[in-house]
Amino acid sequence: MVKLVVFSVLFAFFFMGFSRLHAASSTSFKPKTSLQAKRSCPYTVIIKTSCSSATFTRDQISLAYGDAFGNEVYAKRLDNPASRTFERCSSDKFEINGPCTRNICYLNLLRNGSDGWKPEFVKIYGPHANTVSFNFNTFLPNRVWFGHNLCHGVSAP
């Protein structure tokens, strides 16, 4: 029993991430697609596309972020070429509802397509969490969750 607990703790610590910016493999990050019976909170997400990105992208862009306590917000397909989202040197604002989080400590983006896209940063405002900003300034790989995990070292109350 003790070995199982130790293994579980080490396994959880390993997959919380050691680097600030990383490509998350399909085994280390999977967004939660089913919403549990949790309170819903509104978030404002600002995504700034880099001035060194392509003029625009038709790629599908998804986002997932959350806290160290298992609360996660998942937004599939933020992109909309008809509304000119994710154009070079532009900022796009999204109003997203999802489970209430504490302090947001990870964020991953998923790009699916052939145009390419380079986000500069993602900033999240929420009612129960501090405003947080994640800097990217790199072209996202295709079909791989990519982002930041700053949750290591965070403990539950």
Coordinates of N, CA and C in Angstrom, one line a residue:
M1 N 0.8 -1.2 0.0 CA 0.0 0.0 0.0 C 0.9 1.2 0.0
V2 N 1.9 1.2 0.8 CA 2.8 2.4 0.9 C 3.5 2.6 -0.4
K3 N 3.9 1.5 -1.1 CA 4.6 1.6 -2.4 C 3.7 2.3 -3.4
L4 N 2.4 1.9 -3.4 CA 1.4 2.5 -4.3 C 1.2 4.0 -4.1
V5 N 1.2 4.4 -2.8 CA 1.0 5.8 -2.5 C 2.3 6.6 -3.0
V6 N 3.5 6.0 -2.7 CA 4.7 6.7 -3.1 C 4.7 6.8 -4.6
F7 N 4.4 5.7 -5.3 CA 4.4 5.7 -6.8 C 3.4 6.8 -7.3
S8 N 2.2 6.8 -6.7 CA 1.2 7.8 -7.1 C 1.7 9.2 -7.0
V9 N 2.3 9.5 -5.8 CA 2.8 10.9 -5.6 C 3.9 11.2 -6.6
L10 N 4.9 10.3 -6.8 CA 6.0 10.5 -7.8 C 5.4 10.7 -9.2
F11 N 4.5 9.9 -9.6 CA 3.8 9.9 -10.9 C 3.2 11.3 -11.1
A12 N 2.4 11.7 -10.1 CA 1.7 13.0 -10.2 C 2.7 14.2 -10.2
F13 N 3.8 14.1 -9.4 CA 4.8 15.2 -9.5 C 5.5 15.2 -10.8
F14 N 5.8 14.1 -11.4 CA 6.5 14.0 -12.7 C 5.6 14.7 -13.8
F15 N 4.3 14.4 -13.8 CA 3.5 14.9 -14.9 C 2.9 16.3 -14.6
M16 N 3.3 16.9 -13.5 CA 2.9 18.3 -13.3 C 3.8 19.3 -14.1
G17 N 4.9 18.8 -14.6 CA 5.8 19.5 -15.5 C 6.9 20.2 -14.8
F18 N 8.1 20.2 -15.4 CA 9.3 20.8 -14.9 C 9.7 22.1 -15.6
S19 N 9.2 22.3 -16.8 CA 9.6 23.4 -17.6 C 8.4 24.4 -17.7
R20 N 8.7 25.6 -18.0 CA 7.7 26.6 -18.1 C 6.9 26.5 -19.5
L21 N 7.6 26.2 -20.5 CA 7.0 26.1 -21.8 C 7.3 24.7 -22.4
H22 N 6.3 24.0 -22.7 CA 6.6 22.6 -23.2 C 5.5 22.2 -24.1
A23 N 5.9 21.2 -24.9 CA 4.9 20.5 -25.7 C 4.4 19.3 -24.8
A24 N 3.1 19.3 -24.6 CA 2.5 18.3 -23.8 C 2.1 17.1 -24.7
S25 N 2.6 16.0 -24.4 CA 2.2 14.8 -25.2 C 0.8 14.4 -24.8
S26 N 0.3 13.6 -25.6 CA -1.1 13.1 -25.4 C -1.3 12.4 -24.1
T27 N -0.2 11.8 -23.6 CA -0.3 11.1 -22.3 C -0.2 12.0 -21.1
S28 N 0.5 13.2 -21.3 CA 0.6 14.1 -20.1 C -0.4 15.2 -20.0
F29 N -1.1 15.4 -21.1 CA -2.2 16.4 -21.0 C -3.4 16.0 -21.9
K30 N -4.5 15.9 -21.3 CA -5.7 15.7 -22.1 C -6.8 16.6 -21.4
P31 N -7.4 17.5 -22.2 CA -8.4 18.4 -21.6 C -9.6 17.6 -21.1
K32 N -10.2 18.1 -20.1 CA -11.4 17.4 -19.5 C -12.6 17.9 -20.4
T33 N -13.2 17.0 -21.1 CA -14.3 17.4 -22.0 C -15.6 17.3 -21.3
S34 N -15.7 16.6 -20.2 CA -17.0 16.6 -19.5 C -17.0 17.5 -18.4
L35 N -18.0 18.4 -18.3 CA -18.1 19.3 -17.2 C -18.8 18.6 -16.0
Q36 N -18.1 18.7 -14.9 CA -18.7 18.1 -13.7 C -19.7 19.1 -13.1
A37 N -20.4 18.6 -12.1 CA -21.4 19.5 -11.5 C -20.7 20.5 -10.6
K38 N -20.0 21.4 -11.2 CA -19.3 22.4 -10.4 C -19.9 23.8 -10.8
R39 N -19.7 24.7 -9.9 CA -20.1 26.1 -10.1 C -19.5 26.6 -11.4
S40 N -20.2 27.4 -12.2 CA -19.7 28.0 -13.4 C -19.3 29.4 -13.2
C41 N -18.2 29.8 -13.7 CA -17.6 31.1 -13.6 C -17.3 31.7 -14.9
P42 N -17.4 33.1 -15.1 CA -17.1 33.7 -16.3 C -15.6 34.1 -16.3
Y43 N -15.0 33.9 -17.5 CA -13.6 34.3 -17.7 C -13.5 35.2 -18.9
T44 N -12.6 36.1 -18.9 CA -12.2 36.9 -20.1 C -10.8 36.5 -20.4
V45 N -10.6 36.0 -21.7 CA -9.3 35.6 -22.2 C -8.9 36.5 -23.3
I46 N -7.7 37.1 -23.2 CA -7.2 37.9 -24.3 C -6.0 37.2 -24.9
I47 N -6.0 37.0 -26.2 CA -4.9 36.3 -26.9 C -4.4 37.3 -27.9
K48 N -3.1 37.6 -27.8 CA -2.4 38.5 -28.7 C -1.6 37.7 -29.6
T49 N -1.8 37.9 -30.9 CA -1.1 37.2 -32.0 C 0.2 38.1 -32.3
S50 N 1.3 37.4 -32.4 CA 2.6 38.1 -32.6 C 2.6 38.8 -34.0
C51 N 3.3 39.9 -34.0 CA 3.5 40.6 -35.3 C 4.4 39.9 -36.3
S52 N 5.0 38.8 -35.8 CA 5.8 38.0 -36.7 C 5.1 36.7 -37.1
S53 N 3.8 36.7 -36.8 CA 3.0 35.5 -37.2 C 2.6 35.7 -38.7
A54 N 2.0 34.7 -39.3 CA 1.4 34.9 -40.6 C 0.3 35.9 -40.6
T55 N 0.0 36.5 -41.7 CA -1.0 37.6 -41.8 C -2.3 37.2 -41.1
F56 N -2.7 36.0 -41.3 CA -3.9 35.4 -40.6 C -3.8 33.9 -40.6
T57 N -4.6 33.2 -39.8 CA -4.6 31.8 -39.9 C -6.0 31.2 -40.0
R58 N -6.1 30.1 -40.7 CA -7.4 29.4 -40.7 C -7.3 28.2 -39.9
D59 N -6.2 28.0 -39.1 CA -6.0 26.9 -38.3 C -7.1 26.9 -37.1
Q60 N -7.4 25.7 -36.7 CA -8.3 25.5 -35.5 C -7.5 25.7 -34.2
I61 N -8.0 26.6 -33.4 CA -7.2 26.9 -32.1 C -8.1 26.5 -30.9
S62 N -7.6 25.7 -30.1 CA -8.3 25.3 -28.8 C -7.4 25.7 -27.6
L63 N -8.1 25.8 -26.5 CA -7.4 26.2 -25.3 C -7.9 25.5 -24.1
A64 N -7.0 25.2 -23.1 CA -7.4 24.6 -21.9 C -6.5 25.2 -20.8
Y65 N -7.1 25.6 -19.7 CA -6.3 26.1 -18.5 C -7.0 25.7 -17.2
G66 N -6.2 25.8 -16.2 CA -6.8 25.4 -14.9 C -5.8 25.6 -13.7
D67 N -6.2 25.1 -12.6 CA -5.5 25.2 -11.4 C -4.9 23.9 -10.9
A68 N -4.2 23.9 -9.8 CA -3.6 22.7 -9.3 C -4.5 21.8 -8.6
F69 N -5.8 22.2 -8.5 CA -6.8 21.4 -7.7 C -7.7 20.6 -8.6
G70 N -7.4 20.5 -9.9 CA -8.2 19.7 -10.8 C -9.4 20.5 -11.5
N71 N -9.5 21.8 -11.3 CA -10.5 22.6 -12.0 C -9.9 23.1 -13.3
E72 N -10.6 22.8 -14.4 CA -10.1 23.1 -15.7 C -11.2 23.7 -16.6
V73 N -10.8 24.6 -17.4 CA -11.7 25.3 -18.4 C -11.2 24.9 -19.8
Y74 N -12.0 24.4 -20.6 CA -11.7 23.9 -21.9 C -12.5 24.6 -23.0
A75 N -11.9 25.2 -23.9 CA -12.6 25.9 -25.0 C -12.1 25.4 -26.3
K76 N -13.0 24.7 -27.0 CA -12.7 24.1 -28.3 C -13.0 25.1 -29.4
R77 N -12.1 25.2 -30.3 CA -12.4 26.0 -31.6 C -12.7 27.5 -31.3
L78 N -11.7 28.2 -30.8 CA -11.8 29.6 -30.6 C -11.7 30.4 -32.0
D79 N -11.2 29.7 -32.9 CA -10.9 30.4 -34.2 C -12.2 30.6 -35.0
N80 N -12.2 31.7 -35.8 CA -13.3 32.0 -36.7 C -12.8 32.9 -37.8
P81 N -12.3 32.4 -38.9 CA -11.7 33.2 -39.9 C -12.7 34.3 -40.4
A82 N -14.0 34.1 -40.4 CA -15.0 35.1 -40.8 C -14.9 36.3 -39.9
S83 N -14.6 36.1 -38.7 CA -14.5 37.3 -37.8 C -13.1 37.9 -37.6
R84 N -12.2 37.4 -38.4 CA -10.8 37.9 -38.4 C -10.1 37.6 -37.1
T85 N -10.3 36.5 -36.5 CA -9.6 36.2 -35.2 C -8.1 35.8 -35.6
F86 N -7.2 36.0 -34.7 CA -5.8 35.6 -34.8 C -5.1 36.1 -36.0
E87 N -5.4 37.4 -36.4 CA -4.6 38.1 -37.4 C -3.3 38.6 -36.8
R88 N -2.3 38.8 -37.6 CA -1.0 39.3 -37.2 C -1.2 40.7 -36.4
C89 N -0.5 40.8 -35.3 CA -0.5 42.1 -34.5 C -1.8 42.4 -33.9
S90 N -2.7 41.4 -33.7 CA -4.0 41.7 -33.2 C -4.2 41.0 -31.8
S91 N -5.2 41.6 -31.1 CA -5.6 40.9 -29.8 C -7.0 40.5 -30.0
D92 N -7.3 39.4 -29.5 CA -8.7 38.8 -29.6 C -9.2 38.6 -28.2
K93 N -10.4 39.0 -27.9 CA -11.0 38.8 -26.6 C -12.1 37.8 -26.6
F94 N -12.1 36.8 -25.7 CA -13.1 35.8 -25.6 C -13.7 35.8 -24.2
E95 N -15.0 35.6 -24.2 CA -15.8 35.4 -22.9 C -16.1 34.0 -22.8
I96 N -15.5 33.3 -21.8 CA -15.6 31.9 -21.7 C -16.2 31.6 -20.3
N97 N -17.2 30.7 -20.3 CA -17.7 30.2 -19.0 C -17.2 28.8 -18.8
G98 N -16.8 28.5 -17.5 CA -16.3 27.2 -17.2 C -16.3 27.0 -15.7
P99 N -15.8 25.8 -15.3 CA -15.7 25.6 -13.8 C -14.9 26.7 -13.1
C100 N -15.3 27.0 -11.9 CA -14.5 28.0 -11.2 C -13.2 27.4 -10.8
T101 N -12.1 28.3 -10.9 CA -10.8 27.8 -10.6 C -10.3 28.7 -9.5
R102 N -9.2 28.2 -8.8 CA -8.5 29.1 -7.9 C -7.4 29.8 -8.7
N103 N -6.2 29.8 -8.3 CA -5.2 30.4 -9.1 C -4.8 29.6 -10.3
I104 N -5.0 30.1 -11.4 CA -4.7 29.4 -12.7 C -3.2 29.2 -12.8
C105 N -2.7 28.0 -13.0 CA -1.3 27.8 -13.0 C -0.8 27.0 -14.3
Y106 N -1.8 26.6 -15.1 CA -1.3 26.0 -16.4 C -2.3 26.5 -17.5
L107 N -1.7 26.5 -18.7 CA -2.5 26.8 -19.9 C -1.8 26.1 -21.1
N108 N -2.7 25.5 -21.9 CA -2.2 24.8 -23.1 C -3.0 25.2 -24.3
L109 N -2.4 25.4 -25.4 CA -3.0 25.7 -26.7 C -2.9 24.5 -27.6
L110 N -3.8 24.3 -28.5 CA -3.8 23.3 -29.5 C -4.1 24.0 -30.9
R111 N -3.1 23.8 -31.8 CA -3.3 24.3 -33.2 C -3.5 23.1 -34.1
N112 N -4.5 23.2 -35.0 CA -4.7 22.1 -35.9 C -4.9 22.8 -37.3
G113 N -3.9 22.6 -38.2 CA -4.1 23.2 -39.5 C -2.7 23.3 -40.2
S114 N -2.7 24.0 -41.4 CA -1.5 24.1 -42.1 C -0.9 25.5 -42.3
D115 N -1.7 26.5 -41.8 CA -1.2 27.9 -41.9 C -0.1 28.3 -41.0
G116 N -0.1 27.8 -39.8 CA 0.8 28.2 -38.7 C 0.3 29.4 -38.0
W117 N 0.7 29.5 -36.7 CA 0.2 30.6 -35.9 C 1.2 30.8 -34.7
K118 N 1.5 32.1 -34.4 CA 2.4 32.4 -33.4 C 1.8 33.4 -32.4
P119 N 1.3 32.8 -31.3 CA 0.7 33.7 -30.2 C 1.8 34.4 -29.5
E120 N 1.6 35.6 -29.1 CA 2.6 36.4 -28.3 C 2.3 36.1 -26.8
F121 N 1.0 36.2 -26.4 CA 0.7 35.9 -25.0 C -0.8 35.6 -24.9
V122 N -1.2 35.0 -23.8 CA -2.5 34.7 -23.4 C -2.7 35.3 -22.0
K123 N -3.7 36.1 -21.8 CA -4.0 36.7 -20.5 C -5.4 36.3 -20.1
I124 N -5.6 35.8 -18.8 CA -6.9 35.3 -18.3 C -7.3 36.1 -17.1
Y125 N -8.5 36.6 -17.1 CA -9.1 37.3 -16.0 C -10.3 36.5 -15.5
G126 N -10.3 36.2 -14.2 CA -11.4 35.4 -13.7 C -11.9 36.0 -12.3
P127 N -13.1 35.6 -11.9 CA -13.6 36.1 -10.7 C -13.0 35.7 -9.4
H128 N -12.4 34.5 -9.4 CA -11.9 33.9 -8.1 C -10.4 33.6 -8.2
A129 N -9.7 34.1 -9.3 CA -8.3 33.9 -9.5 C -7.6 35.2 -9.8
N130 N -6.3 35.2 -9.5 CA -5.6 36.4 -9.9 C -5.5 36.4 -11.5
T131 N -5.4 37.6 -12.0 CA -5.1 37.7 -13.5 C -3.8 37.1 -13.7
V132 N -3.7 36.3 -14.8 CA -2.5 35.6 -15.1 C -2.2 35.8 -16.6
S133 N -0.9 35.8 -16.9 CA -0.5 36.0 -18.3 C 0.6 34.9 -18.6
F134 N 0.4 34.3 -19.7 CA 1.3 33.2 -20.2 C 2.0 33.7 -21.5
N135 N 3.3 33.9 -21.5 CA 4.0 34.3 -22.7 C 4.4 33.1 -23.6
F136 N 4.2 33.3 -24.9 CA 4.5 32.2 -25.8 C 5.6 32.7 -26.8
N137 N 5.3 33.6 -27.7 CA 6.2 34.2 -28.7 C 7.0 33.1 -29.4
T138 N 6.3 32.1 -29.8 CA 6.9 31.0 -30.6 C 5.8 30.4 -31.4
F139 N 6.1 29.9 -32.6 CA 5.1 29.2 -33.4 C 4.7 27.9 -32.8
L140 N 3.4 27.7 -32.7 CA 2.9 26.4 -32.1 C 3.1 25.3 -33.0
P141 N 3.4 24.1 -32.5 CA 3.5 22.9 -33.3 C 2.1 22.5 -33.7
N142 N 1.9 21.7 -34.7 CA 0.6 21.3 -35.2 C 0.2 20.0 -34.5
R143 N -1.1 20.0 -34.1 CA -1.7 18.9 -33.5 C -1.1 18.4 -32.2
V144 N -0.5 19.3 -31.4 CA 0.1 19.0 -30.1 C -0.3 20.0 -29.1
W145 N -0.8 19.6 -28.0 CA -1.0 20.6 -26.9 C 0.3 21.1 -26.5
F146 N 0.3 22.5 -26.4 CA 1.6 23.2 -26.1 C 1.4 24.3 -25.2
G147 N 2.2 24.4 -24.1 CA 1.9 25.5 -23.2 C 2.8 25.6 -22.0
H148 N 2.2 26.1 -20.9 CA 2.9 26.3 -19.7 C 2.3 25.5 -18.6
N149 N 3.1 25.0 -17.7 CA 2.6 24.3 -16.5 C 3.5 24.8 -15.3
L150 N 2.9 25.7 -14.5 CA 3.5 26.3 -13.3 C 3.0 25.8 -12.0
C151 N 2.3 24.6 -12.1 CA 1.6 24.1 -11.0 C 2.4 23.4 -10.0
H152 N 3.6 23.0 -10.4 CA 4.5 22.2 -9.4 C 4.8 23.1 -8.2
G153 N 4.8 22.5 -7.1 CA 5.1 23.3 -5.9 C 3.8 23.9 -5.3
V154 N 2.7 23.8 -5.9 CA 1.4 24.3 -5.4 C 0.8 23.2 -4.6
S155 N 0.4 23.5 -3.4 CA -0.3 22.5 -2.5 C -1.7 22.9 -2.2
A156 N -2.5 21.9 -1.9 CA -3.9 22.2 -1.6 C -4.0 22.7 -0.2
P157 N -5.0 23.5 0.1 CA -5.1 24.1 1.5 C -5.4 23.0 2.5

